[in-house]
Amino acid sequence: MIVRGIFCASARLGLNEHRRYAAVRQTAVWCYRGGSISAEPRINDRIRVPEVRLVGPSGEQVGIVPLAKALELAQEYDLDLVEVAANARPPVCKLMDYGKFKYESAMKAREARKNQAHTVIKEMKLRPKIDPHDYDTKKGHVVRFLKQGDKVKITIMFRGREQSRPELGYRLLQRLAEDVQDLGFVESNPKQDGRNMIMVLGPHKKKTEAMAEARQAQEARKAEAKANPGKSQNPAEAEASSEEPAEAPFEEPAEA
């Protein structure tokens, strides 16, 4: 009755409404026949077809068998009957440990997300008349970003009369590019953008390689700390403690 009511209502509406109600009607029919809107495959008793194309636990082709026979084999092997290709005719089902399969799939997805490299563009802003100490600090940040495999957008901000001297910003960008040429290259040449001048530096090292080296260095530090648990983690503290003078023995004053 519900499906028939939806179909009759759609006939009285326009084309767009008709398409919308047709989609709802198709979903209602599918759910009425035992379908599910869940993304997970149907397993065991949730499979509602007369026969399936069965695949064994090791991937061998068993052939087209009745559903009851497939469920009997799954119970015999103490495994689950999982529908892996629902759109095939007949549907393809496989004998497997579904709980173990879900766990391994989740671990693979987690490992893929862990190794996935996201392209990140860092930004560093400078002034044309920057102080030498501030320049060294900014350059240190750029070096750290390039070592991590990230791109760096360098922005020179002009203010007031500095806008009439764009060569100051250009020379500063060229100096910075030469200072970090071992770690990165000029991906986008300096160009004027309003009151600012912009240059983009790209790393020589890929993001995945930088992440792999960082993990290796972290594992090496953990292994060293585990091998030498009593050793100080900070070399400066160990050196300072070794240079501390020994206390002089206490002597009582002589009586007059």
XYZ file of C-alpha atoms in Angstrom:
256
model
C 0.000 0.000 0.000
C 2.835 2.421 0.809
C 4.565 1.828 -2.521
C 1.284 2.221 -4.442
C 0.484 5.469 -2.600
C 3.855 6.955 -3.437
C 3.475 6.007 -7.093
C 0.004 7.600 -7.357
C 1.141 10.795 -5.692
C 4.084 11.133 -8.090
C 1.778 10.996 -11.139
C 0.105 14.259 -10.116
C 3.323 16.274 -9.845
C 5.847 17.709 -12.283
C 8.873 16.005 -13.835
C 11.306 16.856 -11.013
C 8.866 15.749 -8.354
C 8.162 12.628 -10.361
C 11.873 11.735 -10.436
C 12.163 12.394 -6.724
C 9.217 10.165 -5.881
C 10.509 7.511 -8.298
C 13.769 7.371 -6.345
C 11.856 7.113 -3.071
C 9.649 4.411 -4.578
C 12.669 2.403 -5.744
C 14.225 2.630 -2.295
C 10.953 1.577 -0.671
C 10.644 -1.434 -2.983
C 14.240 -2.423 -2.327
C 13.820 -2.216 1.448
C 10.508 -4.125 1.220
C 12.305 -6.973 -0.585
C 14.834 -7.301 2.213
C 17.434 -4.752 1.117
C 19.367 -2.527 3.470
C 20.687 1.002 3.212
C 23.742 0.039 5.243
C 27.141 0.152 3.517
C 28.162 -3.142 5.104
C 27.643 -6.344 3.089
C 24.908 -8.797 3.963
C 26.028 -11.908 5.830
C 24.540 -15.294 6.734
C 20.760 -15.131 7.309
C 20.518 -11.581 5.925
C 21.150 -12.873 2.383
C 17.730 -13.296 0.712
C 18.360 -14.962 -2.660
C 17.614 -18.539 -3.778
C 21.163 -19.322 -4.954
C 24.646 -17.800 -4.857
C 27.973 -18.161 -6.625
C 30.143 -19.460 -3.790
C 33.860 -18.781 -3.254
C 35.744 -20.941 -0.745
C 37.880 -19.739 2.198
C 41.092 -19.949 0.135
C 39.604 -18.237 -2.926
C 38.676 -21.401 -4.802
C 35.546 -21.373 -6.966
C 32.874 -23.716 -5.609
C 30.242 -22.764 -8.181
C 26.541 -21.878 -8.077
C 24.884 -23.542 -5.090
C 21.581 -23.057 -3.256
C 21.643 -20.605 -0.372
C 20.820 -23.346 2.133
C 23.835 -25.377 0.959
C 26.116 -22.316 1.236
C 24.911 -21.628 4.792
C 25.472 -25.292 5.644
C 29.069 -25.127 4.373
C 29.672 -21.916 6.345
C 28.458 -23.595 9.518
C 30.606 -26.642 8.766
C 33.778 -24.545 8.372
C 32.783 -22.312 11.324
C 32.912 -19.230 9.060
C 30.541 -16.538 7.831
C 28.840 -16.373 4.451
C 29.526 -12.841 3.185
C 27.956 -11.284 0.092
C 30.881 -9.639 -1.735
C 29.153 -8.798 -5.058
C 25.475 -8.107 -4.539
C 24.853 -6.773 -8.086
C 26.040 -9.961 -9.798
C 23.517 -12.539 -11.020
C 23.576 -14.669 -8.970
C 25.279 -12.715 -6.142
C 28.831 -13.736 -5.271
C 29.350 -14.889 -1.681
C 32.536 -15.929 0.078
C 33.267 -18.018 3.154
C 35.363 -15.974 5.587
C 35.780 -14.866 9.182
C 33.860 -11.595 8.922
C 35.075 -10.203 12.262
C 38.709 -10.776 11.305
C 38.038 -9.318 7.852
C 36.583 -6.100 9.328
C 39.520 -5.754 11.755
C 42.123 -6.167 9.001
C 40.275 -3.704 6.770
C 40.197 -1.121 9.564
C 43.927 -1.592 10.220
C 44.733 -1.180 6.515
C 42.659 2.008 6.322
C 44.373 3.346 9.433
C 47.813 2.590 8.000
C 46.852 4.259 4.721
C 45.743 7.403 6.560
C 48.957 7.323 8.579
C 51.141 7.228 5.460
C 49.005 9.670 3.525
C 50.853 12.869 2.656
C 48.896 16.117 2.768
C 50.312 19.018 0.780
C 50.683 21.917 3.207
C 51.739 25.447 2.274
C 53.314 27.319 5.153
C 53.606 31.092 5.065
C 56.380 33.347 6.321
C 56.074 37.148 6.286
C 59.057 39.514 6.183
C 59.674 43.240 5.921
C 62.087 44.756 3.368
C 64.254 46.309 6.142
C 64.255 43.274 8.431
C 66.763 43.062 11.287
C 69.584 40.485 10.776
C 68.586 38.580 13.927
C 64.932 38.471 12.834
C 66.032 37.309 9.390
C 67.977 34.395 10.897
C 64.923 33.434 12.969
C 62.596 33.532 9.961
C 65.103 31.594 7.866
C 65.248 28.920 10.583
C 61.482 28.465 10.329
C 61.716 28.180 6.531
C 64.462 25.559 6.878
C 62.319 23.564 9.321
C 59.305 23.674 6.980
C 61.353 22.513 3.989
C 62.880 19.662 5.998
C 59.337 18.524 6.827
C 58.541 18.393 3.097
C 56.185 21.397 3.111
C 56.009 24.253 0.656
C 56.679 27.761 1.966
C 55.061 30.958 0.745
C 57.323 33.944 1.411
C 55.567 37.312 1.592
C 57.402 40.637 1.660
C 55.140 43.345 3.113
C 55.770 46.903 1.933
C 54.588 49.864 3.925
C 54.465 53.569 3.004
C 57.417 54.732 0.909
C 58.784 51.190 0.785
C 56.338 50.533 -2.061
C 58.522 52.682 -4.346
C 61.513 50.353 -3.692
C 60.365 46.888 -4.829
C 63.978 45.935 -5.562
C 64.578 45.708 -1.797
C 62.024 42.931 -1.471
C 63.289 41.199 -4.608
C 66.874 41.125 -3.331
C 65.688 39.823 0.048
C 63.765 36.988 -1.596
C 66.757 36.093 -3.777
C 68.999 36.039 -0.686
C 66.613 33.736 1.163
C 66.334 31.400 -1.840
C 70.142 31.140 -2.026
C 70.424 30.460 1.721
C 68.032 27.468 1.541
C 68.911 26.160 -1.928
C 70.195 22.883 -0.425
C 66.710 22.131 0.966
C 64.347 23.749 -1.529
C 63.949 25.449 -4.880
C 62.025 28.436 -6.202
C 58.703 27.013 -7.369
C 57.118 30.398 -8.087
C 59.319 33.377 -8.930
C 58.861 36.661 -7.003
C 55.896 38.671 -8.211
C 54.169 41.832 -7.023
C 50.713 41.393 -5.479
C 49.402 44.794 -4.417
C 51.500 45.968 -1.469
C 53.148 42.582 -1.124
C 55.717 40.585 -3.060
C 55.264 36.791 -3.047
C 57.577 33.864 -3.747
C 56.907 30.132 -3.228
C 59.632 27.678 -2.245
C 59.204 23.939 -2.847
C 61.133 21.215 -0.990
C 63.576 18.876 -2.725
C 62.351 16.099 -0.437
C 58.858 14.655 -0.786
C 56.448 14.739 2.128
C 56.360 10.938 2.397
C 60.160 10.729 2.524
C 60.324 13.411 5.218
C 57.688 11.603 7.282
C 59.551 8.291 6.926
C 62.849 9.858 8.035
C 61.166 11.531 11.005
C 59.673 8.191 12.108
C 63.047 6.453 11.743
C 64.755 9.142 13.810
C 62.072 8.861 16.497
C 62.418 5.060 16.614
C 66.215 5.394 16.854
C 65.876 7.782 19.810
C 63.462 5.409 21.543
C 65.815 2.460 20.986
C 68.767 4.438 22.353
C 66.793 5.540 25.398
C 65.696 1.931 26.010
C 69.265 0.636 25.686
C 70.642 3.317 28.067
C 67.877 3.997 30.607
C 70.210 5.740 33.086
C 71.763 8.046 30.533
C 70.653 11.679 30.564
C 68.548 12.654 27.569
C 70.054 16.146 27.433
C 73.801 16.139 26.616
C 74.219 19.661 27.993
C 72.936 18.566 31.399
C 75.280 15.572 31.442
C 78.251 17.794 30.570
C 77.303 20.355 33.213
C 76.931 17.678 35.874
C 80.340 16.208 35.017
C 82.042 19.623 35.368
C 80.662 20.371 38.834
C 83.569 20.764 41.328
C 83.799 18.315 44.184
C 82.960 19.651 47.624
C 85.933 20.285 49.921
C 86.064 18.179 53.108
C 84.860 19.920 56.255
C 87.626 20.879 58.710
C 87.059 21.990 62.273
C 88.791 25.269 63.246
C 91.813 24.883 65.485
C 91.420 25.994 69.095
C 93.261 29.168 70.085
